[in-house]
Amino acid sequence: MLLDYGRTNVLRDEEGRQALHCISCSACLNVCPVYSRTGGHAYGSVYPGPIGAILTPQLVGIENASSLPFASSLCGACYEVCPVKIDIPTVLLHLRNRAVIPVAARREGSVMLLEAWVFGNRRRFALAQRIGRLAQRPLVRGGMIRRLPPPLAAWTRSRDLRPVAAESFRDWWKRERS
Ligand code: SF4
């Protein structure tokens, strides 16, 4: 029996099969803004970073890793540095089209909409910063948040979270320049 761990399925996909050219050099991981913030555990696979976001859903089935193709800003830095020129952004878009978005991903989409609403207005953003500073007080240990309560607990299961700064740049500017 030949065990290929899903690679035959990857080979069938004319767009996605280029992921098999990967030589595991990790160059795309080092330049990825998403990977540098989330860390490797967030990808739930032995293949983290941009290459993991396109290879894992193809190996395990898009229905089992449908959020991974969305774990990218599509900045294209991975494609720029890849020595074997895997067009990761194009494959990401291809897989997004194939993804069946489960409930969890829809929930993430709602959170993103809420964030966009907060970030889209200066007063709302300043208020959110003030609330964040107050809410984080009991959680900060040694300058970092080591554990978030549910429903955000998963974020700190494998990484620490940097707390909201004690003073925003706007406040600093006002204090220094007025
Ligand atoms: S840069 Fe290219 S070859 Fe290197 S790990 Fe990423 S996808 Fe693979």
XYZ file of C-alpha atoms in Angstrom, residues 88 111 169 171:
4
model
C 0.679 31.343 -2.922
C -16.008 39.777 14.749
C 0.287 57.708 20.305
C -2.430 60.991 23.729
